[in-house]
């Protein structure tokens, strides 16, 4: 006699679980995707915002954070280690922009 009760309860629990999972999946699919990377190429004249994005720091970062970030990014992209000369020049330019050492010519390329 208790078998139909157990079967009915199991089916009801499975239906509620499936309803919850379907709702959670639809919410997940409808959520906006966060873009992790900066879209597009480099600007002609590097801004503080672009420099901060290249080094992975805030625009108002302190000197020590800028130097640490420059070193970390440069080690990963150094031309002697197989990196690009163009990217290395952009990384150096980003450091110069954030430190306020820009000259009249913005880029080597």
PDB file of N, CA and C in Angstrom, residues 8-102:
ATOM      1  N   UNK A   8       4.627   8.081  -6.050  1.00  0.00           N
ATOM      2  CA  UNK A   8       4.035   9.390  -6.305  1.00  0.00           C
ATOM      3  C   UNK A   8       4.887  10.514  -5.751  1.00  0.00           C
ATOM      4  N   UNK A   9       5.412  10.344  -4.560  1.00  0.00           N
ATOM      5  CA  UNK A   9       6.279  11.353  -3.950  1.00  0.00           C
ATOM      6  C   UNK A   9       7.569  11.511  -4.749  1.00  0.00           C
ATOM      7  N   UNK A  10       8.121  10.413  -5.203  1.00  0.00           N
ATOM      8  CA  UNK A  10       9.355  10.458  -5.997  1.00  0.00           C
ATOM      9  C   UNK A  10       9.132  11.189  -7.315  1.00  0.00           C
ATOM     10  N   UNK A  11       8.039  10.902  -7.979  1.00  0.00           N
ATOM     11  CA  UNK A  11       7.723  11.559  -9.247  1.00  0.00           C
ATOM     12  C   UNK A  11       7.494  13.057  -9.024  1.00  0.00           C
ATOM     13  N   UNK A  12       6.790  13.410  -7.963  1.00  0.00           N
ATOM     14  CA  UNK A  12       6.555  14.819  -7.654  1.00  0.00           C
ATOM     15  C   UNK A  12       7.851  15.564  -7.361  1.00  0.00           C
ATOM     16  N   UNK A  13       8.743  14.932  -6.592  1.00  0.00           N
ATOM     17  CA  UNK A  13      10.032  15.561  -6.281  1.00  0.00           C
ATOM     18  C   UNK A  13      10.872  15.716  -7.547  1.00  0.00           C
ATOM     19  N   UNK A  14      10.853  14.734  -8.413  1.00  0.00           N
ATOM     20  CA  UNK A  14      11.611  14.821  -9.671  1.00  0.00           C
ATOM     21  C   UNK A  14      11.053  15.944 -10.548  1.00  0.00           C
ATOM     22  N   UNK A  15       9.719  16.077 -10.596  1.00  0.00           N
ATOM     23  CA  UNK A  15       9.107  17.134 -11.412  1.00  0.00           C
ATOM     24  C   UNK A  15       9.466  18.517 -10.875  1.00  0.00           C
ATOM     25  N   UNK A  16       9.442  18.701  -9.561  1.00  0.00           N
ATOM     26  CA  UNK A  16       9.813  19.993  -8.979  1.00  0.00           C
ATOM     27  C   UNK A  16      11.290  20.302  -9.201  1.00  0.00           C
ATOM     28  N   UNK A  17      12.130  19.279  -9.086  1.00  0.00           N
ATOM     29  CA  UNK A  17      13.558  19.468  -9.340  1.00  0.00           C
ATOM     30  C   UNK A  17      13.823  19.853 -10.785  1.00  0.00           C
ATOM     31  N   UNK A  18      13.144  19.182 -11.708  1.00  0.00           N
ATOM     32  CA  UNK A  18      13.304  19.502 -13.128  1.00  0.00           C
ATOM     33  C   UNK A  18      12.812  20.914 -13.415  1.00  0.00           C
ATOM     34  N   UNK A  19      11.718  21.316 -12.803  1.00  0.00           N
ATOM     35  CA  UNK A  19      11.198  22.676 -12.996  1.00  0.00           C
ATOM     36  C   UNK A  19      12.205  23.713 -12.512  1.00  0.00           C
ATOM     37  N   UNK A  20      12.807  23.453 -11.375  1.00  0.00           N
ATOM     38  CA  UNK A  20      13.819  24.367 -10.842  1.00  0.00           C
ATOM     39  C   UNK A  20      15.031  24.444 -11.765  1.00  0.00           C
ATOM     40  N   UNK A  21      15.517  23.294 -12.234  1.00  0.00           N
ATOM     41  CA  UNK A  21      16.691  23.274 -13.108  1.00  0.00           C
ATOM     42  C   UNK A  21      16.419  23.975 -14.438  1.00  0.00           C
ATOM     43  N   UNK A  22      15.238  23.812 -14.998  1.00  0.00           N
ATOM     44  CA  UNK A  22      14.895  24.480 -16.251  1.00  0.00           C
ATOM     45  C   UNK A  22      14.870  25.996 -16.049  1.00  0.00           C
ATOM     46  N   UNK A  23      14.285  26.446 -14.952  1.00  0.00           N
ATOM     47  CA  UNK A  23      14.263  27.883 -14.653  1.00  0.00           C
ATOM     48  C   UNK A  23      15.655  28.440 -14.447  1.00  0.00           C
ATOM     49  N   UNK A  24      16.512  27.698 -13.748  1.00  0.00           N
ATOM     50  CA  UNK A  24      17.885  28.149 -13.521  1.00  0.00           C
ATOM     51  C   UNK A  24      18.651  28.209 -14.840  1.00  0.00           C
ATOM     52  N   UNK A  25      18.442  27.243 -15.719  1.00  0.00           N
ATOM     53  CA  UNK A  25      19.127  27.232 -17.007  1.00  0.00           C
ATOM     54  C   UNK A  25      18.686  28.421 -17.872  1.00  0.00           C
ATOM     55  N   UNK A  26      17.400  28.719 -17.868  1.00  0.00           N
ATOM     56  CA  UNK A  26      16.907  29.849 -18.653  1.00  0.00           C
ATOM     57  C   UNK A  26      17.453  31.174 -18.113  1.00  0.00           C
ATOM     58  N   UNK A  27      17.564  31.293 -16.814  1.00  0.00           N
ATOM     59  CA  UNK A  27      18.145  32.492 -16.216  1.00  0.00           C
ATOM     60  C   UNK A  27      19.617  32.621 -16.596  1.00  0.00           C
ATOM     61  N   UNK A  28      20.326  31.507 -16.576  1.00  0.00           N
ATOM     62  CA  UNK A  28      21.742  31.508 -16.941  1.00  0.00           C
ATOM     63  C   UNK A  28      21.935  31.909 -18.394  1.00  0.00           C
ATOM     64  N   UNK A  29      21.110  31.387 -19.281  1.00  0.00           N
ATOM     65  CA  UNK A  29      21.230  31.709 -20.706  1.00  0.00           C
ATOM     66  C   UNK A  29      20.877  33.160 -21.002  1.00  0.00           C
ATOM     67  N   UNK A  30      19.954  33.739 -20.230  1.00  0.00           N
ATOM     68  CA  UNK A  30      19.501  35.108 -20.473  1.00  0.00           C
ATOM     69  C   UNK A  30      20.445  36.149 -19.879  1.00  0.00           C
ATOM     70  N   UNK A  31      21.350  35.748 -18.986  1.00  0.00           N
ATOM     71  CA  UNK A  31      22.256  36.692 -18.337  1.00  0.00           C
ATOM     72  C   UNK A  31      23.224  37.273 -19.364  1.00  0.00           C
ATOM     73  N   UNK A  32      23.515  38.571 -19.273  1.00  0.00           N
ATOM     74  CA  UNK A  32      24.463  39.170 -20.220  1.00  0.00           C
ATOM     75  C   UNK A  32      25.865  38.625 -19.987  1.00  0.00           C
ATOM     76  N   UNK A  33      26.568  38.414 -21.059  1.00  0.00           N
ATOM     77  CA  UNK A  33      27.937  37.906 -20.976  1.00  0.00           C
ATOM     78  C   UNK A  33      28.887  39.059 -20.684  1.00  0.00           C
ATOM     79  N   UNK A  34      29.819  38.809 -19.803  1.00  0.00           N
ATOM     80  CA  UNK A  34      30.816  39.808 -19.454  1.00  0.00           C
ATOM     81  C   UNK A  34      32.013  39.607 -20.375  1.00  0.00           C
ATOM     82  N   UNK A  35      32.435  40.671 -21.036  1.00  0.00           N
ATOM     83  CA  UNK A  35      33.593  40.592 -21.920  1.00  0.00           C
ATOM     84  C   UNK A  35      34.843  40.774 -21.075  1.00  0.00           C
ATOM     85  N   UNK A  36      35.718  39.804 -21.125  1.00  0.00           N
ATOM     86  CA  UNK A  36      36.903  39.848 -20.294  1.00  0.00           C
ATOM     87  C   UNK A  36      38.038  40.643 -20.934  1.00  0.00           C
ATOM     88  N   UNK A  37      38.044  40.722 -22.239  1.00  0.00           N
ATOM     89  CA  UNK A  37      39.139  41.375 -22.925  1.00  0.00           C
ATOM     90  C   UNK A  37      38.685  42.678 -23.563  1.00  0.00           C
ATOM     91  N   UNK A  38      39.620  43.556 -23.760  1.00  0.00           N
ATOM     92  CA  UNK A  38      39.374  44.849 -24.378  1.00  0.00           C
ATOM     93  C   UNK A  38      39.083  44.637 -25.858  1.00  0.00           C
ATOM     94  N   UNK A  39      37.925  45.080 -26.352  1.00  0.00           N
ATOM     95  CA  UNK A  39      37.607  44.857 -27.768  1.00  0.00           C
ATOM     96  C   UNK A  39      38.340  45.852 -28.665  1.00  0.00           C
ATOM     97  N   UNK A  40      38.835  45.369 -29.775  1.00  0.00           N
ATOM     98  CA  UNK A  40      39.447  46.272 -30.744  1.00  0.00           C
ATOM     99  C   UNK A  40      40.951  46.396 -30.584  1.00  0.00           C
ATOM    100  N   UNK A  41      41.552  47.186 -31.451  1.00  0.00           N
ATOM    101  CA  UNK A  41      42.990  47.384 -31.436  1.00  0.00           C
ATOM    102  C   UNK A  41      43.385  48.588 -30.605  1.00  0.00           C
ATOM    103  N   UNK A  42      44.567  49.099 -30.909  1.00  0.00           N
ATOM    104  CA  UNK A  42      45.095  50.238 -30.168  1.00  0.00           C
ATOM    105  C   UNK A  42      44.607  51.539 -30.795  1.00  0.00           C
ATOM    106  N   UNK A  43      44.459  52.568 -29.964  1.00  0.00           N
ATOM    107  CA  UNK A  43      44.143  53.904 -30.463  1.00  0.00           C
ATOM    108  C   UNK A  43      45.412  54.547 -31.024  1.00  0.00           C
ATOM    109  N   UNK A  44      45.238  55.559 -31.877  1.00  0.00           N
ATOM    110  CA  UNK A  44      46.402  56.242 -32.452  1.00  0.00           C
ATOM    111  C   UNK A  44      47.204  56.952 -31.373  1.00  0.00           C
ATOM    112  N   UNK A  45      46.534  57.718 -30.533  1.00  0.00           N
ATOM    113  CA  UNK A  45      47.181  58.372 -29.395  1.00  0.00           C
ATOM    114  C   UNK A  45      46.724  57.652 -28.133  1.00  0.00           C
ATOM    115  N   UNK A  46      47.673  57.086 -27.399  1.00  0.00           N
ATOM    116  CA  UNK A  46      47.318  56.293 -26.230  1.00  0.00           C
ATOM    117  C   UNK A  46      46.776  57.180 -25.111  1.00  0.00           C
ATOM    118  N   UNK A  47      45.649  56.780 -24.567  1.00  0.00           N
ATOM    119  CA  UNK A  47      45.046  57.495 -23.443  1.00  0.00           C
ATOM    120  C   UNK A  47      45.423  56.802 -22.142  1.00  0.00           C
ATOM    121  N   UNK A  48      45.144  57.463 -21.038  1.00  0.00           N
ATOM    122  CA  UNK A  48      45.405  56.840 -19.731  1.00  0.00           C
ATOM    123  C   UNK A  48      44.550  55.596 -19.548  1.00  0.00           C
ATOM    124  N   UNK A  49      43.328  55.627 -20.067  1.00  0.00           N
ATOM    125  CA  UNK A  49      42.441  54.471 -19.947  1.00  0.00           C
ATOM    126  C   UNK A  49      43.024  53.268 -20.687  1.00  0.00           C
ATOM    127  N   UNK A  50      43.470  53.495 -21.924  1.00  0.00           N
ATOM    128  CA  UNK A  50      44.038  52.406 -22.702  1.00  0.00           C
ATOM    129  C   UNK A  50      45.326  51.889 -22.057  1.00  0.00           C
ATOM    130  N   UNK A  51      46.145  52.796 -21.544  1.00  0.00           N
ATOM    131  CA  UNK A  51      47.386  52.392 -20.877  1.00  0.00           C
ATOM    132  C   UNK A  51      47.082  51.534 -19.652  1.00  0.00           C
ATOM    133  N   UNK A  52      46.062  51.929 -18.900  1.00  0.00           N
ATOM    134  CA  UNK A  52      45.685  51.152 -17.721  1.00  0.00           C
ATOM    135  C   UNK A  52      45.163  49.773 -18.120  1.00  0.00           C
ATOM    136  N   UNK A  53      44.415  49.687 -19.214  1.00  0.00           N
ATOM    137  CA  UNK A  53      43.926  48.394 -19.694  1.00  0.00           C
ATOM    138  C   UNK A  53      45.067  47.491 -20.151  1.00  0.00           C
ATOM    139  N   UNK A  54      46.067  48.059 -20.790  1.00  0.00           N
ATOM    140  CA  UNK A  54      47.202  47.269 -21.262  1.00  0.00           C
ATOM    141  C   UNK A  54      47.965  46.682 -20.086  1.00  0.00           C
ATOM    142  N   UNK A  55      48.201  47.492 -19.060  1.00  0.00           N
ATOM    143  CA  UNK A  55      48.976  47.019 -17.908  1.00  0.00           C
ATOM    144  C   UNK A  55      48.128  46.293 -16.868  1.00  0.00           C
ATOM    145  N   UNK A  56      46.816  46.420 -16.965  1.00  0.00           N
ATOM    146  CA  UNK A  56      45.953  45.730 -16.011  1.00  0.00           C
ATOM    147  C   UNK A  56      45.892  46.399 -14.655  1.00  0.00           C
ATOM    148  N   UNK A  57      46.002  47.720 -14.634  1.00  0.00           N
ATOM    149  CA  UNK A  57      45.913  48.480 -13.379  1.00  0.00           C
ATOM    150  C   UNK A  57      44.848  49.553 -13.531  1.00  0.00           C
ATOM    151  N   UNK A  58      44.561  50.251 -12.443  1.00  0.00           N
ATOM    152  CA  UNK A  58      43.634  51.384 -12.502  1.00  0.00           C
ATOM    153  C   UNK A  58      44.355  52.604 -13.051  1.00  0.00           C
ATOM    154  N   UNK A  59      43.581  53.535 -13.578  1.00  0.00           N
ATOM    155  CA  UNK A  59      44.174  54.766 -14.106  1.00  0.00           C
ATOM    156  C   UNK A  59      44.876  55.562 -13.018  1.00  0.00           C
ATOM    157  N   UNK A  60      44.406  55.426 -11.789  1.00  0.00           N
ATOM    158  CA  UNK A  60      44.977  56.184 -10.677  1.00  0.00           C
ATOM    159  C   UNK A  60      45.930  55.338  -9.832  1.00  0.00           C
ATOM    160  N   UNK A  61      46.530  54.306 -10.432  1.00  0.00           N
ATOM    161  CA  UNK A  61      47.416  53.408  -9.687  1.00  0.00           C
ATOM    162  C   UNK A  61      48.679  54.144  -9.244  1.00  0.00           C
ATOM    163  N   UNK A  62      49.246  53.678  -8.146  1.00  0.00           N
ATOM    164  CA  UNK A  62      50.462  54.279  -7.613  1.00  0.00           C
ATOM    165  C   UNK A  62      51.673  53.791  -8.404  1.00  0.00           C
ATOM    166  N   UNK A  63      52.788  54.477  -8.246  1.00  0.00           N
ATOM    167  CA  UNK A  63      54.010  54.197  -8.994  1.00  0.00           C
ATOM    168  C   UNK A  63      54.442  52.736  -8.868  1.00  0.00           C
ATOM    169  N   UNK A  64      54.411  52.209  -7.662  1.00  0.00           N
ATOM    170  CA  UNK A  64      54.864  50.835  -7.424  1.00  0.00           C
ATOM    171  C   UNK A  64      53.993  49.825  -8.176  1.00  0.00           C
ATOM    172  N   UNK A  65      52.689  50.009  -8.173  1.00  0.00           N
ATOM    173  CA  UNK A  65      51.776  49.098  -8.884  1.00  0.00           C
ATOM    174  C   UNK A  65      52.017  49.151 -10.392  1.00  0.00           C
ATOM    175  N   UNK A  66      52.261  50.343 -10.910  1.00  0.00           N
ATOM    176  CA  UNK A  66      52.514  50.498 -12.349  1.00  0.00           C
ATOM    177  C   UNK A  66      53.793  49.767 -12.729  1.00  0.00           C
ATOM    178  N   UNK A  67      54.840  49.934 -11.932  1.00  0.00           N
ATOM    179  CA  UNK A  67      56.108  49.272 -12.228  1.00  0.00           C
ATOM    180  C   UNK A  67      55.986  47.754 -12.136  1.00  0.00           C
ATOM    181  N   UNK A  68      55.265  47.246 -11.136  1.00  0.00           N
ATOM    182  CA  UNK A  68      55.071  45.804 -11.007  1.00  0.00           C
ATOM    183  C   UNK A  68      54.285  45.248 -12.195  1.00  0.00           C
ATOM    184  N   UNK A  69      53.233  45.958 -12.572  1.00  0.00           N
ATOM    185  CA  UNK A  69      52.415  45.514 -13.696  1.00  0.00           C
ATOM    186  C   UNK A  69      53.211  45.557 -14.998  1.00  0.00           C
ATOM    187  N   UNK A  70      54.016  46.612 -15.190  1.00  0.00           N
ATOM    188  CA  UNK A  70      54.843  46.720 -16.388  1.00  0.00           C
ATOM    189  C   UNK A  70      55.809  45.544 -16.461  1.00  0.00           C
ATOM    190  N   UNK A  71      56.448  45.242 -15.369  1.00  0.00           N
ATOM    191  CA  UNK A  71      57.403  44.127 -15.349  1.00  0.00           C
ATOM    192  C   UNK A  71      56.708  42.810 -15.666  1.00  0.00           C
ATOM    193  N   UNK A  72      55.554  42.570 -15.050  1.00  0.00           N
ATOM    194  CA  UNK A  72      54.829  41.320 -15.253  1.00  0.00           C
ATOM    195  C   UNK A  72      54.406  41.153 -16.712  1.00  0.00           C
ATOM    196  N   UNK A  73      53.860  42.216 -17.303  1.00  0.00           N
ATOM    197  CA  UNK A  73      53.387  42.140 -18.687  1.00  0.00           C
ATOM    198  C   UNK A  73      54.568  42.070 -19.654  1.00  0.00           C
ATOM    199  N   UNK A  74      55.645  42.790 -19.341  1.00  0.00           N
ATOM    200  CA  UNK A  74      56.800  42.797 -20.236  1.00  0.00           C
ATOM    201  C   UNK A  74      57.514  41.449 -20.232  1.00  0.00           C
ATOM    202  N   UNK A  75      57.588  40.801 -19.082  1.00  0.00           N
ATOM    203  CA  UNK A  75      58.211  39.472 -19.029  1.00  0.00           C
ATOM    204  C   UNK A  75      57.446  38.498 -19.918  1.00  0.00           C
ATOM    205  N   UNK A  76      56.135  38.605 -19.933  1.00  0.00           N
ATOM    206  CA  UNK A  76      55.316  37.703 -20.740  1.00  0.00           C
ATOM    207  C   UNK A  76      55.389  38.015 -22.232  1.00  0.00           C
ATOM    208  N   UNK A  77      55.734  39.256 -22.601  1.00  0.00           N
ATOM    209  CA  UNK A  77      55.711  39.668 -24.012  1.00  0.00           C
ATOM    210  C   UNK A  77      57.045  40.193 -24.519  1.00  0.00           C
ATOM    211  N   UNK A  78      58.134  39.914 -23.844  1.00  0.00           N
ATOM    212  CA  UNK A  78      59.426  40.466 -24.251  1.00  0.00           C
ATOM    213  C   UNK A  78      59.888  39.851 -25.570  1.00  0.00           C
ATOM    214  N   UNK A  79      60.424  40.678 -26.473  1.00  0.00           N
ATOM    215  CA  UNK A  79      60.872  40.161 -27.776  1.00  0.00           C
ATOM    216  C   UNK A  79      61.966  39.092 -27.673  1.00  0.00           C
ATOM    217  N   UNK A  80      62.819  39.169 -26.671  1.00  0.00           N
ATOM    218  CA  UNK A  80      63.867  38.157 -26.504  1.00  0.00           C
ATOM    219  C   UNK A  80      63.306  36.798 -26.109  1.00  0.00           C
ATOM    220  N   UNK A  81      62.095  36.798 -25.574  1.00  0.00           N
ATOM    221  CA  UNK A  81      61.455  35.548 -25.177  1.00  0.00           C
ATOM    222  C   UNK A  81      60.389  35.123 -26.188  1.00  0.00           C
ATOM    223  N   UNK A  82      60.454  35.674 -27.393  1.00  0.00           N
ATOM    224  CA  UNK A  82      59.505  35.283 -28.436  1.00  0.00           C
ATOM    225  C   UNK A  82      58.314  36.200 -28.568  1.00  0.00           C
ATOM    226  N   UNK A  83      58.312  37.305 -27.849  1.00  0.00           N
ATOM    227  CA  UNK A  83      57.207  38.248 -27.927  1.00  0.00           C
ATOM    228  C   UNK A  83      57.368  39.201 -29.100  1.00  0.00           C
ATOM    229  N   UNK A  84      56.414  40.058 -29.257  1.00  0.00           N
ATOM    230  CA  UNK A  84      56.380  40.992 -30.377  1.00  0.00           C
ATOM    231  C   UNK A  84      57.048  42.315 -30.005  1.00  0.00           C
ATOM    232  N   UNK A  85      57.834  42.870 -30.937  1.00  0.00           N
ATOM    233  CA  UNK A  85      58.440  44.182 -30.721  1.00  0.00           C
ATOM    234  C   UNK A  85      57.353  45.258 -30.623  1.00  0.00           C
ATOM    235  N   UNK A  86      56.305  45.095 -31.406  1.00  0.00           N
ATOM    236  CA  UNK A  86      55.210  46.063 -31.396  1.00  0.00           C
ATOM    237  C   UNK A  86      54.513  46.081 -30.036  1.00  0.00           C
ATOM    238  N   UNK A  87      54.191  44.900 -29.513  1.00  0.00           N
ATOM    239  CA  UNK A  87      53.542  44.841 -28.197  1.00  0.00           C
ATOM    240  C   UNK A  87      54.462  45.373 -27.106  1.00  0.00           C
ATOM    241  N   UNK A  88      55.749  45.073 -27.206  1.00  0.00           N
ATOM    242  CA  UNK A  88      56.691  45.569 -26.206  1.00  0.00           C
ATOM    243  C   UNK A  88      56.736  47.095 -26.230  1.00  0.00           C
ATOM    244  N   UNK A  89      56.695  47.689 -27.423  1.00  0.00           N
ATOM    245  CA  UNK A  89      56.712  49.154 -27.497  1.00  0.00           C
ATOM    246  C   UNK A  89      55.423  49.743 -26.929  1.00  0.00           C
ATOM    247  N   UNK A  90      54.291  49.070 -27.163  1.00  0.00           N
ATOM    248  CA  UNK A  90      53.022  49.540 -26.607  1.00  0.00           C
ATOM    249  C   UNK A  90      52.998  49.408 -25.082  1.00  0.00           C
ATOM    250  N   UNK A  91      53.584  48.355 -24.560  1.00  0.00           N
ATOM    251  CA  UNK A  91      53.655  48.178 -23.104  1.00  0.00           C
ATOM    252  C   UNK A  91      54.519  49.273 -22.485  1.00  0.00           C
ATOM    253  N   UNK A  92      55.650  49.561 -23.116  1.00  0.00           N
ATOM    254  CA  UNK A  92      56.513  50.647 -22.619  1.00  0.00           C
ATOM    255  C   UNK A  92      55.811  51.999 -22.732  1.00  0.00           C
ATOM    256  N   UNK A  93      55.089  52.199 -23.818  1.00  0.00           N
ATOM    257  CA  UNK A  93      54.345  53.448 -23.987  1.00  0.00           C
ATOM    258  C   UNK A  93      53.264  53.583 -22.916  1.00  0.00           C
ATOM    259  N   UNK A  94      52.599  52.474 -22.594  1.00  0.00           N
ATOM    260  CA  UNK A  94      51.567  52.504 -21.554  1.00  0.00           C
ATOM    261  C   UNK A  94      52.165  52.908 -20.213  1.00  0.00           C
ATOM    262  N   UNK A  95      53.334  52.350 -19.904  1.00  0.00           N
ATOM    263  CA  UNK A  95      53.999  52.725 -18.649  1.00  0.00           C
ATOM    264  C   UNK A  95      54.339  54.212 -18.652  1.00  0.00           C
ATOM    265  N   UNK A  96      54.870  54.700 -19.772  1.00  0.00           N
ATOM    266  CA  UNK A  96      55.233  56.114 -19.865  1.00  0.00           C
ATOM    267  C   UNK A  96      54.017  57.023 -19.722  1.00  0.00           C
ATOM    268  N   UNK A  97      52.902  56.638 -20.318  1.00  0.00           N
ATOM    269  CA  UNK A  97      51.683  57.453 -20.222  1.00  0.00           C
ATOM    270  C   UNK A  97      51.210  57.519 -18.777  1.00  0.00           C
ATOM    271  N   UNK A  98      51.194  56.381 -18.093  1.00  0.00           N
ATOM    272  CA  UNK A  98      50.712  56.375 -16.707  1.00  0.00           C
ATOM    273  C   UNK A  98      51.668  57.085 -15.765  1.00  0.00           C
ATOM    274  N   UNK A  99      52.957  57.081 -16.084  1.00  0.00           N
ATOM    275  CA  UNK A  99      53.924  57.769 -15.237  1.00  0.00           C
ATOM    276  C   UNK A  99      54.098  59.230 -15.625  1.00  0.00           C
ATOM    277  N   UNK A 100      53.466  59.639 -16.727  1.00  0.00           N
ATOM    278  CA  UNK A 100      53.552  61.029 -17.150  1.00  0.00           C
ATOM    279  C   UNK A 100      54.833  61.371 -17.872  1.00  0.00           C
ATOM    280  N   UNK A 101      55.477  60.390 -18.497  1.00  0.00           N
ATOM    281  CA  UNK A 101      56.746  60.618 -19.187  1.00  0.00           C
ATOM    282  C   UNK A 101      56.587  60.605 -20.702  1.00  0.00           C
ATOM    283  N   UNK A 102      55.416  60.992 -21.202  1.00  0.00           N
ATOM    284  CA  UNK A 102      55.192  60.951 -22.650  1.00  0.00           C
ATOM    285  C   UNK A 102      55.941  62.070 -23.332  1.00  0.00           C
TER     286      UNK A 102
END
